[in-house]
């Protein structure tokens, strides 16, 4: 059977002539640069004509291969050497971003040129973002005016969604930070961005790529404090950025604090030590009692594995909360804190379905433990409750609220009699 098997053909030494297009073309941007520079010199300052020229040239020139060269020329007038200086050995053009007028209107017109180009040739998108990252690393090699124009353009591009906020990571470069180039550039960039979009939009873009917690890195380690950041950006007329960073730091501090609280509870640390720790944190991080009681409630409820059976979870919750009621009491010295705690309990019982029937028992326990006052409970019942599970919880609380009202009336009449 094997003898009859057909032999595989073998390759002979015959050579075929390689087609021209199959040969690996040498990377030579000089000719490409000549063509782009010539076109820009002809179109001059007419950015509509520039956009048309770039649109048409994509069919004839290899944008995919020479994307970096293309963007270098449009920004700086020629190819950039490492560090941001122009390559001497090639023809340059005066008609580029760096030689344009330093105003928002001109920068917006340039942003449109880039926007049209990238929409027409989608494959340039990634290369363009890499180019901006590179240009930011070269900031020290540019003049102050060039940096200003680049900052304005980058802000507009971020606002338009042409590039991602991840490009900001280039500004955390050690040398740029050390010499104070990064925060100065960031001020111009954020001013430009905020002239196009509001702070909520800017914040969302920063959060999307995890830049919201890294803005402090614009400063050297010895100046990386919320106070320094806040003063620098407020003095520069960017209070929105200063407030945003402060808020982010406070969110970060609250997350860390909650984790630490959960650890202290799971280790079974004495309540007096936990109370002392919380008081210290309130002072250190300037946290309000209302915010703190919310964190304590979350930590208390996260520090235990809850029973999945509804009839058993109430009993478990009462036992657990009885143990931690002195901690809750220590941080409900204000009526607003009590109300905050009530709303947190309502929210928790609604979001965790096994606790729906436990709400009233938890509130009564905390009333008896002097954590919640009758004023707070009545205010919650009459006007301050959330919509979440409202009908269920108000019905549960009805009898207890009636009892509270009667007790209040009785004490009032006793006082009148005494008078």
Coordinates of C-alpha atoms in Angstrom, one line a residue, residues 20 52 77 151 241 267 289 317 360 381:
X20 CA 8.8 44.8 -7.1
X52 CA -8.6 69.2 1.6
X77 CA 6.9 72.0 10.5
X151 CA -1.6 72.7 25.5
X241 CA -9.7 71.2 39.2
X267 CA -9.6 41.4 64.5
X289 CA -19.8 63.3 61.4
X317 CA -28.4 41.5 62.9
X360 CA -38.2 48.1 62.2
X381 CA -41.1 59.0 59.1

